[in-house]
mmCIF file of C-alpha atoms in Angstrom:
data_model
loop_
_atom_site.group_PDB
_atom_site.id
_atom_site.type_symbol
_atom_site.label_atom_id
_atom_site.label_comp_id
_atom_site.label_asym_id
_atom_site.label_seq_id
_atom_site.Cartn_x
_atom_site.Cartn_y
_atom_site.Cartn_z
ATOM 1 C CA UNK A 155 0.000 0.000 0.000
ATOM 2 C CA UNK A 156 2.537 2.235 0.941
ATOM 3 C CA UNK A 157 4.717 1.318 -2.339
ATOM 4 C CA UNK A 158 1.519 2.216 -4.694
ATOM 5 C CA UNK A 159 1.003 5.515 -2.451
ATOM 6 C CA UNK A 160 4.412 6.781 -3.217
ATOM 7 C CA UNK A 161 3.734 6.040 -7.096
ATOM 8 C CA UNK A 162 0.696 7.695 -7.172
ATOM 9 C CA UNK A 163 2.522 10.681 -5.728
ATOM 10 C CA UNK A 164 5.032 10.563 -8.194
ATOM 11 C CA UNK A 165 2.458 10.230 -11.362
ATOM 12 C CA UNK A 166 0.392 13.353 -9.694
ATOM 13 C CA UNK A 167 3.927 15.456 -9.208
ATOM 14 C CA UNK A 168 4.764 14.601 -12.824
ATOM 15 C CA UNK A 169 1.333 15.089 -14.216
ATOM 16 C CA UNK A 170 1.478 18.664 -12.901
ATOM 17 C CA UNK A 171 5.501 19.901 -13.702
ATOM 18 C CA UNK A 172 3.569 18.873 -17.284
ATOM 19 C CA UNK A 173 0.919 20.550 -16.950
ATOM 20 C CA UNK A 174 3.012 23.561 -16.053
ATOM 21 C CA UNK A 175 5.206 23.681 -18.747
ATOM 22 C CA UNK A 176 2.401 23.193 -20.896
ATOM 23 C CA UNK A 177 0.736 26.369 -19.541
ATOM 24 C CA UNK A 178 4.094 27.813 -19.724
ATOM 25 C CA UNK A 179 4.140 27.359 -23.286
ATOM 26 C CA UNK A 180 0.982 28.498 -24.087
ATOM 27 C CA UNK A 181 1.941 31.676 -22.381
ATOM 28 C CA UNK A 182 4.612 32.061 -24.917
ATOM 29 C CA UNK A 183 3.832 31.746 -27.952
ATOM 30 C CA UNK A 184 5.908 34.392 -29.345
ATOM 31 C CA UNK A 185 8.429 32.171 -28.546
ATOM 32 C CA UNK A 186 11.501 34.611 -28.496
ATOM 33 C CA UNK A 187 11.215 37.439 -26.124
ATOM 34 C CA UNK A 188 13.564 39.859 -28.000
ATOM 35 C CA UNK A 189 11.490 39.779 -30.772
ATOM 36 C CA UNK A 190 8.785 42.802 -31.253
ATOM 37 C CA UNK A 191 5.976 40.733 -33.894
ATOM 38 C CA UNK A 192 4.027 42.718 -35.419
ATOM 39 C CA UNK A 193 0.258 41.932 -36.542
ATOM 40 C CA UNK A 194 -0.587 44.368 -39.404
ATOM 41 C CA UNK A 195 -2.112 44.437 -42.881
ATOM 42 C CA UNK A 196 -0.427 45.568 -45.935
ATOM 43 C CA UNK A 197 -3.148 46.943 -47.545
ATOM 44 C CA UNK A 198 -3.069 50.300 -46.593
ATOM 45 C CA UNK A 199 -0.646 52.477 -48.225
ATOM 46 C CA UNK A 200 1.277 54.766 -46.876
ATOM 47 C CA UNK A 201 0.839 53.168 -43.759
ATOM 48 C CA UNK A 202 1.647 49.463 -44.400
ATOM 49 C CA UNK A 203 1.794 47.710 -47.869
ATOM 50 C CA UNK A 204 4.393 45.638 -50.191
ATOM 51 C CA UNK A 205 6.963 47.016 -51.669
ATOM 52 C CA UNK A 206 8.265 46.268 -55.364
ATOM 53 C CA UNK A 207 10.741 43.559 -53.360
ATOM 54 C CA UNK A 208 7.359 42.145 -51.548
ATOM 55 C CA UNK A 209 8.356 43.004 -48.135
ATOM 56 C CA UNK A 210 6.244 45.148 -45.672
ATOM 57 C CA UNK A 211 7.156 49.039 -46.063
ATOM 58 C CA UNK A 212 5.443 52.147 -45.138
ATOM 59 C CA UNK A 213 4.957 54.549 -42.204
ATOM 60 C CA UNK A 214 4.010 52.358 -39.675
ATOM 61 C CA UNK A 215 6.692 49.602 -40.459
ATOM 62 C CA UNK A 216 9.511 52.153 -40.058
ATOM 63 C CA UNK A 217 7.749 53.136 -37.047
ATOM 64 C CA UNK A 218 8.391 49.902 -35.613
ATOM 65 C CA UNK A 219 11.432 49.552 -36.722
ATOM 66 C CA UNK A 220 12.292 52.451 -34.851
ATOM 67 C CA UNK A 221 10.439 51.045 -31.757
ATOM 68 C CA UNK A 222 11.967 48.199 -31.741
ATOM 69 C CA UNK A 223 15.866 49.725 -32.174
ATOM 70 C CA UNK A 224 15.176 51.543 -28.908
ATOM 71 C CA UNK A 225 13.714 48.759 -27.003
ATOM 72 C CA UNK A 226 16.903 46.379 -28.269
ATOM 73 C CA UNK A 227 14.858 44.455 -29.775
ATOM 74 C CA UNK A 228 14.445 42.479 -33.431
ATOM 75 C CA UNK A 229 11.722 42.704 -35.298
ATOM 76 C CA UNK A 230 9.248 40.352 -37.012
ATOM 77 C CA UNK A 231 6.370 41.487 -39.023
ATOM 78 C CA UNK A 232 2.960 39.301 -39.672
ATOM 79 C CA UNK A 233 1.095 39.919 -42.661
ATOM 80 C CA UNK A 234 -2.720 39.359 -41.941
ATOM 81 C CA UNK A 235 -6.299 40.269 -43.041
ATOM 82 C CA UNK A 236 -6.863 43.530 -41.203
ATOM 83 C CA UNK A 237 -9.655 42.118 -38.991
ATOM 84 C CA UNK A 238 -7.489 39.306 -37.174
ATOM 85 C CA UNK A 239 -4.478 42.245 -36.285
ATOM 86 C CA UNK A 240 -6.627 42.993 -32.937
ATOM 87 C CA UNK A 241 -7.429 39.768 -32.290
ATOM 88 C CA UNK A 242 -4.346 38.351 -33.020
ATOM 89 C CA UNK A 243 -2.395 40.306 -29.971
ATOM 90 C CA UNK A 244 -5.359 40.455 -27.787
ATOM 91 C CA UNK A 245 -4.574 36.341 -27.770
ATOM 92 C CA UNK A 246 -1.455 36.667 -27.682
ATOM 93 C CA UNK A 247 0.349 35.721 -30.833
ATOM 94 C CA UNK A 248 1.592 39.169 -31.727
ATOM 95 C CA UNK A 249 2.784 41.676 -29.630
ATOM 96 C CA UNK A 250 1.327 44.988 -30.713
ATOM 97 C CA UNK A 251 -1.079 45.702 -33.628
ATOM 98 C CA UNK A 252 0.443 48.488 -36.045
ATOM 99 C CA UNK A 253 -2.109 49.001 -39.133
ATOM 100 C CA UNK A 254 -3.317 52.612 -39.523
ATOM 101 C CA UNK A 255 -5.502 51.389 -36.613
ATOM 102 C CA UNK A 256 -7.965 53.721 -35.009
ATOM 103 C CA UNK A 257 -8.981 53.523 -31.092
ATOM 104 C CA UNK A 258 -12.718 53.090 -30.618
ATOM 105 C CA UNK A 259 -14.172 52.283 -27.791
ATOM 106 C CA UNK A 260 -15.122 48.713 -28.999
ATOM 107 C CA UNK A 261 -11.022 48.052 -29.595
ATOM 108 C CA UNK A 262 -10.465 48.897 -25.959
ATOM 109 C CA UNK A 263 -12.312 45.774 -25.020
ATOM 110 C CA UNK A 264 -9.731 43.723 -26.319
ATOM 111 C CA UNK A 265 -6.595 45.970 -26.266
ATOM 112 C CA UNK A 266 -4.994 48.916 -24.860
ATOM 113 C CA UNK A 267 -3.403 51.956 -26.736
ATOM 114 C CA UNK A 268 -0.343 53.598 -26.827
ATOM 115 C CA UNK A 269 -0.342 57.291 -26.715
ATOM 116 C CA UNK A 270 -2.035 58.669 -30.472
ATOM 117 C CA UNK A 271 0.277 59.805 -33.378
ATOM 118 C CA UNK A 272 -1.448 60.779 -36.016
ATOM 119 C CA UNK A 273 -5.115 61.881 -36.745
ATOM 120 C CA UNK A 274 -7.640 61.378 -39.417
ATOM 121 C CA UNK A 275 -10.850 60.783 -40.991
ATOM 122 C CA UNK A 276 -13.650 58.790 -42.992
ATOM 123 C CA UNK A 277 -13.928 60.125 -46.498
ATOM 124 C CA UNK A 278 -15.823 59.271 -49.240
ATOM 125 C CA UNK A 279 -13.994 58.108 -52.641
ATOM 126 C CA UNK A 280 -16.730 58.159 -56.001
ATOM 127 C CA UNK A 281 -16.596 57.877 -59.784
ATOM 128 C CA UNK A 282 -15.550 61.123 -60.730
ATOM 129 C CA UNK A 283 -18.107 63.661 -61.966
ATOM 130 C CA UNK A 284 -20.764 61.969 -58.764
ATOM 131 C CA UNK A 285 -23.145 64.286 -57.562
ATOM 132 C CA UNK A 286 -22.037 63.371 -53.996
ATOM 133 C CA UNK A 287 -18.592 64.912 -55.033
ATOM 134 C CA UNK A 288 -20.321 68.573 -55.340
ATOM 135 C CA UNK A 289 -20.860 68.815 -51.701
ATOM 136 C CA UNK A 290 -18.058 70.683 -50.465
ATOM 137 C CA UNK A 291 -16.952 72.177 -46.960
ATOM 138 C CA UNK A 292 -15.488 75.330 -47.434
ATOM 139 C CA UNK A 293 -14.582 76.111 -43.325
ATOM 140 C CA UNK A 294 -13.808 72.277 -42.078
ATOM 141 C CA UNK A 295 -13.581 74.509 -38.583
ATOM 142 C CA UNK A 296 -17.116 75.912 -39.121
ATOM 143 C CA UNK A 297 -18.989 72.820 -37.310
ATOM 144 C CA UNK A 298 -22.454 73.926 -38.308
ATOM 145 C CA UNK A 299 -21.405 73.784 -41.960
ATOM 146 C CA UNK A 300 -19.567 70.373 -41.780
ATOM 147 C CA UNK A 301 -22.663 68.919 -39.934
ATOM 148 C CA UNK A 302 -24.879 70.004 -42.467
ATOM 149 C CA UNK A 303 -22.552 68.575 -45.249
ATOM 150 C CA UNK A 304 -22.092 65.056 -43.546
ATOM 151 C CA UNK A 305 -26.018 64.938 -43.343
ATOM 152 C CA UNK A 306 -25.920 65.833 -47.518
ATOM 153 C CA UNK A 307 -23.545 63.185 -47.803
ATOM 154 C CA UNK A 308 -25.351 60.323 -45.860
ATOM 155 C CA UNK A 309 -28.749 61.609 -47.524
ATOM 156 C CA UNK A 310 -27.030 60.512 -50.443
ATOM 157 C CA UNK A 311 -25.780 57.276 -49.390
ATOM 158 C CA UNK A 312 -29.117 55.975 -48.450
ATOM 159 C CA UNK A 313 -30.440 53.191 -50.700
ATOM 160 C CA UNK A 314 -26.572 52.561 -51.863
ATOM 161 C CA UNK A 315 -24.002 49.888 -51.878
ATOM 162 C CA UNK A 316 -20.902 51.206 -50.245
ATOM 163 C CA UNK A 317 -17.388 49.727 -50.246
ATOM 164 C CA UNK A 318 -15.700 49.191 -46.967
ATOM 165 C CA UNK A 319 -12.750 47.348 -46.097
ATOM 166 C CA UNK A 320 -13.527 44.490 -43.202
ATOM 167 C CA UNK A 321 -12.579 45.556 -39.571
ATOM 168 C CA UNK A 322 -12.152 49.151 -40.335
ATOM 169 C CA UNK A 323 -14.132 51.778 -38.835
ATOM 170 C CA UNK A 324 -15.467 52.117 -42.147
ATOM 171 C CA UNK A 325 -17.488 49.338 -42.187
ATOM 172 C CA UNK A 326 -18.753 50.702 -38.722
ATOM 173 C CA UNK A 327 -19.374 54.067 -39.842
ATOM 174 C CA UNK A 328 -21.646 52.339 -42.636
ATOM 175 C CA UNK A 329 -22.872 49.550 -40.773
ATOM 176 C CA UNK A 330 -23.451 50.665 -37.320
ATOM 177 C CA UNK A 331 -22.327 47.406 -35.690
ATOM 178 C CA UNK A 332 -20.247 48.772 -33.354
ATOM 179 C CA UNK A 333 -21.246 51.285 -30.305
ATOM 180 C CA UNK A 334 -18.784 53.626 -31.663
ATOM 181 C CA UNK A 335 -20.918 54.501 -34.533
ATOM 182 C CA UNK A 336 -24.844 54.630 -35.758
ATOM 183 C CA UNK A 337 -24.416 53.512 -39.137
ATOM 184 C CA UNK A 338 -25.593 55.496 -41.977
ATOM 185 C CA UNK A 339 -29.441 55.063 -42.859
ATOM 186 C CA UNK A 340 -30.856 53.155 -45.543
ATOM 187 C CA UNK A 341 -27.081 51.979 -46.869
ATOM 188 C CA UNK A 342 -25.166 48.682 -47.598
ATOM 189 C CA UNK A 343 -21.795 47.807 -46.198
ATOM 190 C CA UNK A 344 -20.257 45.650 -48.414
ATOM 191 C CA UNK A 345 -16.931 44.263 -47.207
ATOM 192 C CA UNK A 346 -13.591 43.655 -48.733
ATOM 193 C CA UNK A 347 -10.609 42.499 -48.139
ATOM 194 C CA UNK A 348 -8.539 45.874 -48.921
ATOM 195 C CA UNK A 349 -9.529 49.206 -50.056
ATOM 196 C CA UNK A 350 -8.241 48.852 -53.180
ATOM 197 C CA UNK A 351 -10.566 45.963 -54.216
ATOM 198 C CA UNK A 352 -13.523 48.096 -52.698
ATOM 199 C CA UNK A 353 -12.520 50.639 -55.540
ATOM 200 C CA UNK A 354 -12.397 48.106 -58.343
ATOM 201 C CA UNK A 355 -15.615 46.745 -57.539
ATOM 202 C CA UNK A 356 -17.113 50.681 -57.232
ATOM 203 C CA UNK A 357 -15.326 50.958 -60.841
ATOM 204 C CA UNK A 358 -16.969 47.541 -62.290
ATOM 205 C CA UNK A 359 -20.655 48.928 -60.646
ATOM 206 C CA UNK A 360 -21.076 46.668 -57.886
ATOM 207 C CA UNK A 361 -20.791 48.865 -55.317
ATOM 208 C CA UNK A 362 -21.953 52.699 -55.529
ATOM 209 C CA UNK A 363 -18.837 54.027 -53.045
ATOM 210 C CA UNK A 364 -16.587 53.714 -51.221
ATOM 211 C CA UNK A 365 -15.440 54.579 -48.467
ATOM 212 C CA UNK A 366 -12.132 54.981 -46.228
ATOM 213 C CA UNK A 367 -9.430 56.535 -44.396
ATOM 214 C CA UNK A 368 -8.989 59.577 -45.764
ATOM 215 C CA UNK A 369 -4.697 59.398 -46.936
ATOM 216 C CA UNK A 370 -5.054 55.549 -48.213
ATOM 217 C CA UNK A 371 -7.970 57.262 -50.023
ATOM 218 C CA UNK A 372 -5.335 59.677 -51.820
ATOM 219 C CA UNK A 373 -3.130 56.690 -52.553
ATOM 220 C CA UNK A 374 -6.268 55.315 -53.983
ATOM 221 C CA UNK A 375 -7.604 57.284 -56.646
ATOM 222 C CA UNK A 376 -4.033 58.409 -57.805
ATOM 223 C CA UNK A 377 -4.035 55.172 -58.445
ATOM 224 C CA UNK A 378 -7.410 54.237 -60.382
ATOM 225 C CA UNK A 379 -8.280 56.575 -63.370
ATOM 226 C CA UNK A 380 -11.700 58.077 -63.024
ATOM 227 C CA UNK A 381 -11.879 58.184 -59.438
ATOM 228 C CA UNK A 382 -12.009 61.364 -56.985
ATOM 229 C CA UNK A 383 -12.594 61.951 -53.279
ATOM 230 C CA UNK A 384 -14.866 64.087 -51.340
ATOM 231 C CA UNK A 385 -13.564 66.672 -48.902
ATOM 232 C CA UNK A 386 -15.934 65.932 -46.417
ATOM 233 C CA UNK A 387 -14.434 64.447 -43.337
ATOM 234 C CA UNK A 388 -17.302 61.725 -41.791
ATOM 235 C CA UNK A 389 -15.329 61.424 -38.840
ATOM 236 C CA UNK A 390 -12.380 62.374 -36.309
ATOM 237 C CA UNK A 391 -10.246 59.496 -35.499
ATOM 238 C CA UNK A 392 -6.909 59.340 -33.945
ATOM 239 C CA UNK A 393 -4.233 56.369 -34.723
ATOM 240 C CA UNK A 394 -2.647 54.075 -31.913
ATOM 241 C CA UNK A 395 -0.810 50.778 -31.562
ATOM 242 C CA UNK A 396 -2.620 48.161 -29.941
ATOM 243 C CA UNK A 397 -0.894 46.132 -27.302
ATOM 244 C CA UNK A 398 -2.258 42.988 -24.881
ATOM 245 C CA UNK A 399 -3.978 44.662 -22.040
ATOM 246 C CA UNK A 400 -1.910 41.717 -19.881
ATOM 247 C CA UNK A 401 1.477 43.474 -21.193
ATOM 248 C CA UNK A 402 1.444 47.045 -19.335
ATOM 249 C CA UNK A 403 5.513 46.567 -19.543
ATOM 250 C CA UNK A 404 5.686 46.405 -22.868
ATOM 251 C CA UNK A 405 2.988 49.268 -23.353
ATOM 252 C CA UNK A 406 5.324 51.520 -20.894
ATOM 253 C CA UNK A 407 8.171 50.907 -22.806
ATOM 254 C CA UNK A 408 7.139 51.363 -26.522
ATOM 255 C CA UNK A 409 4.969 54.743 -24.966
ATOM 256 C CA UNK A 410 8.908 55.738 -23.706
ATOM 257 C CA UNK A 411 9.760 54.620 -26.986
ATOM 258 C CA UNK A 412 7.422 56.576 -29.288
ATOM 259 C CA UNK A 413 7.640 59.765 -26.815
ATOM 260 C CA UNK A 414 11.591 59.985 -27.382
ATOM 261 C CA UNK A 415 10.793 59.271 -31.420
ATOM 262 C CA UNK A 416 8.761 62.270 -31.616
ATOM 263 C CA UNK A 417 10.760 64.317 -29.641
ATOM 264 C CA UNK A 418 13.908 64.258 -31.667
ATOM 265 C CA UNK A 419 11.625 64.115 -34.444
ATOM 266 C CA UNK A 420 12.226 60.920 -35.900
ATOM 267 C CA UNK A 421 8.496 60.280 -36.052
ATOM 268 C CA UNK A 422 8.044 63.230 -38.083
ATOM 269 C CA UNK A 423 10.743 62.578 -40.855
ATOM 270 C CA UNK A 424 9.490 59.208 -40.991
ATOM 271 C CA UNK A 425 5.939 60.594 -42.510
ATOM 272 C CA UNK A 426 8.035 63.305 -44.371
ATOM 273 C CA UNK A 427 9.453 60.553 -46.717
ATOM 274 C CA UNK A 428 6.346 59.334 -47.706
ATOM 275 C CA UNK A 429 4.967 62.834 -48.241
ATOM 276 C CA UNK A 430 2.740 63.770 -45.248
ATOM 277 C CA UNK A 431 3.346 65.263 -41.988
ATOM 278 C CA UNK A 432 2.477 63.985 -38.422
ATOM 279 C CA UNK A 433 0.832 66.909 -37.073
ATOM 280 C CA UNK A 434 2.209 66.667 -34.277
ATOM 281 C CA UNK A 435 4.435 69.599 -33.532
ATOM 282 C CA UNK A 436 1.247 71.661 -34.302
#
C-alpha cells in the first residue's frame, strides 16, 4: 500500500511539472522574447503595404522599426487580413497591432493603446463627376457647416451599396455594428478584403462608393483613373498601436519609446518621406 502511495505521488507530481510547462508554453507563444511581432495588414498604403521587393514598407513599419531599435529588440512582421491584427495580440500571438488602426471604444475591449500619433478621418472616394462629389466644406472649422454637409452626404448614401474594407471603422461608420458609430441610414456595407478591391468593384458597378481613411484614399484614386474623393471628413479618429492589455511593460516601454521618437523628431521625418506630416508639432 505504501509502495503504490508513493507512485501515485510521483504520477500526480509529474502530471502537474507537465501541466506547467504546458501552460508555460501556451503563455509564450511568441516564442523569443527579444522579438517585437508585429500583426498588421499591408493593404493600406502609406501606412503598411508591399513594396516592389514584396516586403512590408510604409509609415508604420519604419515606425516599428524604430520602436523596436530603442527597445533592443528584433523585429518580425505578420502579414494578416486587417480584422485578425486585434485579435491576433489580444490572444497573444503578436505583440502589438500596427495598421493605420484607429482607437474606438469597442477596440479597448480587447486591447490597450499607446499614446495617439497621427489623426484622421472617414472620407468618401466616387466615380468622378458623382453628384455626392459637389458637396463641399469650405470652413472644415465651421462645425455647423460640416454637420450640415455630412447629413448631404449620408442623404445621399441611403439606398446605396458602399465599399468598406472588413474591420475598419469604415465598415462601422456604414454599418453601425459597433457602439462607436450609428451607421448610416438606408445603406449597404459591403466588405472587402482591402480598399483597393472596394474601388475596383465601385469601378466595375457593384458597389456605388466607397469609403475609407482619408490618406489611403489619396493613394487610392491616384491610383485608379476616373476616381475622386470628397472633402468631407465623416469622422475624427486618432491612430494608436494596440498592445495585450496583460502586457502594461511592454505598453510603458514602446509609450517611452514613441515619446523619445517624436521628440527628436524621428516620427516626423518618418511621414516626411512618404509625403505627409504627423501633425504633431502643431
Amino acid at each position: 500500500m505504501k509502495k503504490f502511495f508513493k507512485i501515485m505521488v510521483a504520477v500526480l507530481l509529474l502530471a502537474t511539472l507537465v501541466g506547467a510547462c504546458f501552460a508555460f508554453t501556451a503563455c509564450n507563444n511568441n516564442g523569443d522574447d527579444n522579438t517585437l511581432i508585429v500583426a498588421t495588414n499591408c493593404e493600406f498604403e502609406p501606412f503598411e503595404y508591399l513594396n516592389d521587393d514584396g516586403k512590408p514598407t510604409g509609415i508604420d513599419m519604419d515606425i516599428a522599426a524604430a520602436i523596436a531599435n530603442e527597445l533592443g529588440m528584433k523585429l518580425e512582421i505578420k502579414d494578416m487580413a486587417f480584422d485578425s491584427v486585434v485579435g491576433s495580440v489580444a490572444a497573444g500571438t503578436c505583440d502589438i497591432a500596427m495598421a493605420g488602426l484607429t482607437v474606438t471604444e469597442e477596440r479597448k475591449q480587447s486591447v490597450n493603446f499607446t499614446q495617439t500619433y497621427f489623426s484622421s478621418s472617414q472620407v468618401v472616394i466616387a466615380k468622378t463627376g458623382d453628384s455626392i462629389l459637389d458637396i463641399v466644406v469650405e470652413d472644415p472649422e465651421n462645425k455647423e457647416e460640416l454637420s450640415a454637409a455630412i447629413a448631404q452626404v449620408e442623404a445621399m448614401l441611403n439606398g446605396k451599396r458602399v465599399g468598406v474594407q472588413n474591420g475598419t471603422t469604415g465598415y462601422s461608420y456604414v454599418s453601425g455594428d459597433s457602439d462607436d458609430y450609428a451607421g448610416v441610414a438606408g445603406a449597404t456595407a459591403v466588405g472587402f478584403t482591402s480598399g483597393a478591391l472596394a474601388v475596383q468593384a465601385m469601378l466595375a458597378g457593384n458597389v456605388d462608393y466607397v469609403i475609407i481613411d482619408k490618406v489611403p484614399a489619396e493613394k487610392l484614386i491616384a491610383a485608379n483613373q476616373g476616381t475622386s474623393v470628397s472633402n468631407v471628413v465623416l469622422t475624427g479618429e486618432d491612430y494608436a498601436f494596440g498592445i495585450a492589455k496583460n502586457n502594461t511593460e511592454l505598453l510603458n516601454k514602446v509609450n517611452a519609446a514613441l515619446e523619445k521618437l517624436i521628440e527628436n523628431g524621428t516620427i516626423e521625418e518618418i511621414f516626411q518621406k512618404y509625403g505627409y506630416t504627423s501633425g504633431l508639432g502643431d
